[in-house]
């Protein structure tokens, strides 16, 4: 049995924890690691600070956060051997995969009910979900909204003081080029770089699927206001995976189902 740490005591950490336990994988989870929640408990396990990792005996650390600078920090600052760090599990199973499965299912419904329209994502980051929207809706125009520079001060100012998300700086680590290289149907992409909703375009389109994932309250609310009236007649799916302070999740089932 390998001893495992889970880096990230938020939603991603919970997801990985549950998978490891539910699938009875050969890992004994010894602790969560979190730079903000250290000193607390989660799932009956201690949550330690990153600087306490070196004192732990472990074989593998599953990184459960979108912050792709963590690997480097763990190696350089905390002396964790690179071969003990697993970042792939989060991306492949915890973060994107459940959304992709939902989207594949929704695509089937679109075919069944003849629902067609444009698609969009607000909050693209490195395009790891956008590429699946593009792959599954090859005949649809895909509007991609992001600052490609991280959060704006204006949006952050509208969060409550306890909103940890405002501390995220890694979202600046992306570019239009990086995202475009991942797209299977680049001719369908409309890049809308800058602050949403100011960048809103495609006002005359009808949308069959929208992913609202900008993390912050202000652009999530603006996205709901902008896209809801533009969902295709008879159906459409507005989906947010963000955990901002005031809205958790929102789905719009087809009124005609
Ligand atoms: C959670 S990440 C998106 C992750 C992506 N959907 C994925 O699944 O990999 C949030 C992104 O929203 C962007 N963002 C936040 N507020 C924004 C706004 N008002 N306008 C444009 N982009 C924004 C951030 O820069 C960041 O890249």
Tab-separated table of C-alpha atoms and ligand atoms in Angstrom:
chain	number	residue	atom	x	y	z
A	1	UNK	CA	0.000	0.000	0.000
A	2	UNK	CA	1.505	3.335	-1.065
A	3	UNK	CA	1.242	6.299	1.251
A	4	UNK	CA	-0.402	9.260	-0.468
A	5	UNK	CA	-0.858	12.955	0.220
A	6	UNK	CA	-3.505	15.047	-1.501
A	7	UNK	CA	-2.381	18.604	-2.205
A	8	UNK	CA	-5.478	20.794	-2.111
A	9	UNK	CA	-8.198	20.490	0.504
A	10	UNK	CA	-10.938	22.055	-1.623
A	11	UNK	CA	-13.367	20.497	-4.102
A	12	UNK	CA	-10.655	18.894	-6.240
A	13	UNK	CA	-9.080	17.290	-3.180
A	14	UNK	CA	-12.451	15.912	-2.107
A	15	UNK	CA	-12.997	14.444	-5.568
A	16	UNK	CA	-9.646	12.667	-5.622
A	17	UNK	CA	-10.109	11.460	-2.044
A	18	UNK	CA	-13.524	9.987	-2.875
A	19	UNK	CA	-12.245	8.284	-6.006
A	20	UNK	CA	-9.319	6.688	-4.218
A	21	UNK	CA	-11.584	5.434	-1.454
A	22	UNK	CA	-14.487	4.347	-3.678
A	23	UNK	CA	-12.265	2.461	-6.094
A	24	UNK	CA	-10.295	0.875	-3.293
A	25	UNK	CA	-7.076	1.928	-4.952
A	26	UNK	CA	-3.824	0.820	-3.339
A	27	UNK	CA	-3.166	4.054	-1.490
A	28	UNK	CA	-3.292	4.883	2.166
A	29	UNK	CA	-4.157	8.588	2.280
A	30	UNK	CA	-2.203	10.070	5.156
A	31	UNK	CA	-3.054	13.783	4.941
A	32	UNK	CA	-4.263	16.671	2.853
A	33	UNK	CA	-1.895	19.561	2.198
A	34	UNK	CA	-3.178	23.097	1.798
A	35	UNK	CA	-1.410	26.411	2.136
A	36	UNK	CA	-4.571	28.144	3.372
A	37	UNK	CA	-6.340	25.393	5.336
A	38	UNK	CA	-3.329	23.862	7.097
A	39	UNK	CA	-3.980	23.062	10.767
A	40	UNK	CA	-7.546	21.896	10.132
A	41	UNK	CA	-9.086	18.483	9.421
A	42	UNK	CA	-10.839	17.025	6.382
A	43	UNK	CA	-12.447	13.607	5.963
A	44	UNK	CA	-11.034	12.767	9.408
A	45	UNK	CA	-7.484	13.417	8.179
A	46	UNK	CA	-5.090	16.202	9.128
A	47	UNK	CA	-4.616	19.091	6.755
A	48	UNK	CA	-0.982	20.135	6.878
A	49	UNK	CA	0.857	23.138	5.454
A	50	UNK	CA	3.201	22.574	2.483
A	51	UNK	CA	6.270	23.207	4.629
A	52	UNK	CA	5.286	20.214	6.790
A	53	UNK	CA	5.370	17.790	3.856
A	54	UNK	CA	9.067	16.997	4.052
A	55	UNK	CA	8.555	15.606	7.558
A	56	UNK	CA	5.850	13.183	6.312
A	57	UNK	CA	6.530	9.693	5.005
A	58	UNK	CA	4.799	9.378	1.646
A	59	UNK	CA	5.257	7.800	-1.789
A	60	UNK	CA	3.074	10.054	-3.909
A	61	UNK	CA	1.353	13.424	-3.718
A	62	UNK	CA	-1.739	13.958	-5.877
A	63	UNK	CA	-1.947	17.638	-6.754
A	64	UNK	CA	-5.623	18.606	-6.740
A	65	UNK	CA	-5.530	22.184	-7.905
A	66	UNK	CA	-5.550	24.062	-11.202
A	67	UNK	CA	-2.465	25.978	-10.144
A	68	UNK	CA	0.125	24.551	-12.496
A	69	UNK	CA	2.962	26.300	-10.694
A	70	UNK	CA	2.502	23.951	-7.711
A	71	UNK	CA	4.739	21.211	-9.109
A	72	UNK	CA	7.620	23.644	-9.474
A	73	UNK	CA	7.032	25.120	-6.012
A	74	UNK	CA	6.961	21.679	-4.400
A	75	UNK	CA	10.264	20.734	-6.011
A	76	UNK	CA	12.106	24.018	-5.568
A	77	UNK	CA	10.760	25.363	-2.297
A	78	UNK	CA	9.893	22.211	-0.398
A	79	UNK	CA	12.422	19.751	-1.828
A	80	UNK	CA	9.808	17.173	-2.906
A	81	UNK	CA	11.250	14.770	-5.535
A	82	UNK	CA	9.578	15.393	-8.882
A	83	UNK	CA	8.815	11.678	-9.391
A	84	UNK	CA	6.606	11.701	-6.302
A	85	UNK	CA	4.353	14.436	-7.725
A	86	UNK	CA	1.264	13.482	-9.725
A	87	UNK	CA	-0.613	16.348	-11.376
A	88	UNK	CA	-2.254	14.313	-14.148
A	89	UNK	CA	-4.886	12.674	-12.002
A	90	UNK	CA	-6.565	15.965	-11.189
A	91	UNK	CA	-6.810	17.018	-14.816
A	92	UNK	CA	-7.712	13.604	-16.174
A	93	UNK	CA	-10.173	12.484	-13.596
A	94	UNK	CA	-11.132	15.103	-11.033
A	95	UNK	CA	-11.285	18.422	-12.796
A	96	UNK	CA	-12.292	18.039	-16.415
A	97	UNK	CA	-13.514	14.465	-16.890
A	98	UNK	CA	-16.881	14.722	-15.067
A	99	UNK	CA	-17.736	17.817	-17.086
A	100	UNK	CA	-16.720	16.098	-20.318
A	101	UNK	CA	-18.954	13.139	-19.496
A	102	UNK	CA	-21.870	15.518	-18.846
A	103	UNK	CA	-21.177	17.295	-22.111
A	104	UNK	CA	-21.033	14.042	-24.080
A	105	UNK	CA	-24.384	13.111	-22.610
A	106	UNK	CA	-25.805	16.522	-23.490
A	107	UNK	CA	-24.480	16.195	-27.045
A	108	UNK	CA	-26.503	12.984	-27.382
A	109	UNK	CA	-29.624	14.845	-26.237
A	110	UNK	CA	-28.928	17.575	-28.796
A	111	UNK	CA	-28.880	14.951	-31.547
A	112	UNK	CA	-31.989	13.257	-30.210
A	113	UNK	CA	-34.017	16.499	-30.008
A	114	UNK	CA	-32.433	18.278	-32.972
A	115	UNK	CA	-31.071	21.115	-30.847
A	116	UNK	CA	-28.516	23.231	-32.663
A	117	UNK	CA	-26.795	26.526	-31.973
A	118	UNK	CA	-23.607	28.287	-31.069
A	119	UNK	CA	-21.588	27.323	-28.013
A	120	UNK	CA	-19.489	29.417	-25.631
A	121	UNK	CA	-17.214	29.310	-22.651
A	122	UNK	CA	-16.659	32.240	-20.295
A	123	UNK	CA	-13.440	31.499	-18.419
A	124	UNK	CA	-11.209	29.459	-20.697
A	125	UNK	CA	-7.838	29.523	-18.937
A	126	UNK	CA	-5.707	27.031	-20.908
A	127	UNK	CA	-8.597	25.645	-22.942
A	128	UNK	CA	-8.737	22.212	-21.334
A	129	UNK	CA	-12.526	22.137	-21.295
A	130	UNK	CA	-13.000	24.390	-24.338
A	131	UNK	CA	-11.223	21.833	-26.504
A	132	UNK	CA	-13.887	19.269	-25.639
A	133	UNK	CA	-16.697	21.719	-26.450
A	134	UNK	CA	-15.033	22.295	-29.828
A	135	UNK	CA	-14.571	18.547	-30.395
A	136	UNK	CA	-18.158	17.638	-29.461
A	137	UNK	CA	-19.791	20.535	-31.346
A	138	UNK	CA	-17.684	20.679	-34.538
A	139	UNK	CA	-20.505	22.299	-36.516
A	140	UNK	CA	-21.014	25.124	-33.975
A	141	UNK	CA	-19.299	28.446	-33.623
A	142	UNK	CA	-17.461	28.465	-30.279
A	143	UNK	CA	-17.028	31.812	-28.524
A	144	UNK	CA	-14.103	31.781	-26.088
A	145	UNK	CA	-14.113	34.502	-23.447
A	146	UNK	CA	-11.119	35.185	-21.249
A	147	UNK	CA	-8.876	38.034	-20.236
A	148	UNK	CA	-5.962	35.608	-20.853
A	149	UNK	CA	-4.366	37.691	-18.082
A	150	UNK	CA	-6.175	36.381	-15.002
A	151	UNK	CA	-8.777	38.098	-12.822
A	152	UNK	CA	-9.417	41.831	-12.913
A	153	UNK	CA	-9.271	44.005	-9.810
A	154	UNK	CA	-12.765	45.242	-10.590
A	155	UNK	CA	-14.297	41.738	-10.400
A	156	UNK	CA	-12.246	40.794	-7.340
A	157	UNK	CA	-13.510	43.879	-5.493
A	158	UNK	CA	-17.041	42.442	-5.667
A	159	UNK	CA	-16.143	39.234	-3.833
A	160	UNK	CA	-16.694	38.774	-0.115
A	161	UNK	CA	-13.507	39.042	2.017
A	162	UNK	CA	-13.435	35.269	2.646
A	163	UNK	CA	-13.402	34.352	-1.070
A	164	UNK	CA	-10.104	32.446	-1.328
A	165	UNK	CA	-10.353	32.383	-5.095
A	166	UNK	CA	-9.291	36.028	-5.320
A	167	UNK	CA	-5.768	34.954	-4.327
A	168	UNK	CA	-5.376	32.880	-7.520
A	169	UNK	CA	-2.681	34.397	-9.730
A	170	UNK	CA	-1.919	31.428	-11.986
A	171	UNK	CA	-4.717	32.193	-14.480
A	172	UNK	CA	-2.382	34.689	-16.135
A	173	UNK	CA	-0.317	31.693	-17.233
A	174	UNK	CA	-2.055	31.207	-20.598
A	175	UNK	CA	-2.291	32.692	-24.063
A	176	UNK	CA	-4.550	32.666	-27.099
A	177	UNK	CA	-1.897	30.665	-28.999
A	178	UNK	CA	-1.702	27.978	-26.329
A	179	UNK	CA	-5.491	27.597	-26.359
A	180	UNK	CA	-5.839	27.632	-30.137
A	181	UNK	CA	-3.280	24.845	-30.538
A	182	UNK	CA	-5.636	22.543	-28.606
A	183	UNK	CA	-8.646	23.116	-30.866
A	184	UNK	CA	-9.606	20.377	-33.332
A	185	UNK	CA	-11.759	22.806	-35.356
A	186	UNK	CA	-9.987	26.177	-35.097
A	187	UNK	CA	-12.070	27.663	-37.921
A	188	UNK	CA	-15.082	27.609	-35.555
A	189	UNK	CA	-13.388	29.577	-32.787
A	190	UNK	CA	-14.175	33.220	-32.030
A	191	UNK	CA	-11.651	34.464	-29.469
A	192	UNK	CA	-13.071	37.230	-27.262
A	193	UNK	CA	-10.066	38.502	-25.336
A	194	UNK	CA	-10.652	40.972	-22.515
A	195	UNK	CA	-13.130	41.549	-19.741
A	196	UNK	CA	-16.497	39.834	-20.039
A	197	UNK	CA	-19.200	41.168	-20.371
A	198	UNK	CA	-17.620	44.112	-22.211
A	199	UNK	CA	-16.260	41.682	-24.805
A	200	UNK	CA	-19.688	40.097	-25.391
A	201	UNK	CA	-20.295	39.435	-29.049
A	202	UNK	CA	-22.452	37.067	-31.068
A	203	UNK	CA	-25.534	38.818	-29.670
A	204	UNK	CA	-27.687	37.571	-32.544
A	205	UNK	CA	-26.690	33.936	-32.053
A	206	UNK	CA	-28.689	31.312	-30.202
A	207	UNK	CA	-26.680	29.123	-27.858
A	208	UNK	CA	-27.136	25.426	-27.278
A	209	UNK	CA	-24.432	25.124	-24.629
A	210	UNK	CA	-22.619	27.667	-22.470
A	211	UNK	CA	-19.984	26.916	-19.864
A	212	UNK	CA	-19.749	29.734	-17.332
A	213	UNK	CA	-16.521	29.174	-15.494
A	214	UNK	CA	-14.935	32.528	-14.619
A	215	UNK	CA	-14.865	31.690	-10.881
A	216	UNK	CA	-16.013	35.137	-9.748
A	217	UNK	CA	-19.498	36.349	-8.925
A	218	UNK	CA	-19.643	39.385	-11.227
A	219	UNK	CA	-18.824	37.630	-14.531
A	220	UNK	CA	-20.959	34.583	-13.590
A	221	UNK	CA	-23.939	36.853	-13.006
A	222	UNK	CA	-23.211	38.817	-16.194
A	223	UNK	CA	-22.984	35.501	-18.071
A	224	UNK	CA	-26.349	34.347	-16.790
A	225	UNK	CA	-27.926	37.644	-17.788
A	226	UNK	CA	-26.345	37.643	-21.223
A	227	UNK	CA	-26.765	34.020	-22.249
A	228	UNK	CA	-30.034	32.963	-20.624
A	229	UNK	CA	-32.252	34.886	-23.092
A	230	UNK	CA	-30.117	33.603	-25.948
A	231	UNK	CA	-30.440	29.871	-25.257
A	232	UNK	CA	-31.925	27.999	-28.209
A	233	UNK	CA	-35.653	27.671	-28.337
A	234	UNK	CA	-36.702	24.370	-26.839
A	235	UNK	CA	-33.498	23.727	-24.965
A	236	UNK	CA	-30.052	24.746	-24.034
A	237	UNK	CA	-27.695	24.138	-21.207
A	238	UNK	CA	-26.112	26.823	-19.120
A	239	UNK	CA	-23.578	25.304	-16.893
A	240	UNK	CA	-21.328	26.735	-14.245
A	241	UNK	CA	-18.739	24.769	-12.368
A	242	UNK	CA	-17.541	27.806	-10.491
A	243	UNK	CA	-17.807	28.090	-6.764
A	244	UNK	CA	-18.091	31.803	-6.325
A	245	UNK	CA	-19.448	33.222	-3.136
A	246	UNK	CA	-23.082	33.458	-4.090
A	247	UNK	CA	-23.936	31.054	-6.909
A	248	UNK	CA	-23.119	27.360	-6.732
A	249	UNK	CA	-24.469	25.750	-9.862
A	250	UNK	CA	-27.146	26.426	-12.385
A	251	UNK	CA	-28.594	24.271	-15.101
A	252	UNK	CA	-31.393	25.076	-17.498
A	253	UNK	CA	-33.315	22.020	-18.640
A	254	UNK	CA	-35.139	22.205	-21.893
A	255	UNK	CA	-38.660	23.571	-21.386
A	256	UNK	CA	-39.881	21.224	-24.099
A	257	UNK	CA	-38.541	17.977	-22.589
B	1	LIG	C1	-11.587	28.582	-13.537
B	1	LIG	S1	-10.651	29.327	-14.827
B	1	LIG	C2	-11.355	28.573	-16.263
B	1	LIG	C3	-11.012	27.108	-16.351
B	1	LIG	C4	-11.466	26.449	-17.627
B	1	LIG	N1	-12.889	26.626	-17.857
B	1	LIG	C5	-11.152	24.964	-17.543
B	1	LIG	O1	-12.093	24.167	-17.318
B	1	LIG	O2	-9.994	24.562	-17.678
B	1	LIG	C6	-11.319	30.965	-14.812
B	1	LIG	C7	-10.864	31.863	-15.950
B	1	LIG	O3	-11.797	32.935	-16.062
B	1	LIG	C8	-11.105	34.116	-16.424
B	1	LIG	N2	-11.935	35.258	-16.043
B	1	LIG	C9	-12.409	35.576	-14.813
B	1	LIG	N3	-13.157	36.690	-14.872
B	1	LIG	C10	-13.200	37.075	-16.162
B	1	LIG	C11	-13.850	38.149	-16.856
B	1	LIG	N4	-14.611	39.072	-16.252
B	1	LIG	N5	-13.678	38.240	-18.202
B	1	LIG	C12	-12.909	37.339	-18.852
B	1	LIG	N6	-12.276	36.298	-18.247
B	1	LIG	C13	-12.416	36.168	-16.914
B	1	LIG	C14	-9.795	33.985	-15.639
B	1	LIG	O4	-8.790	34.800	-16.201
B	1	LIG	C15	-9.496	32.493	-15.769
B	1	LIG	O5	-8.675	32.217	-16.866
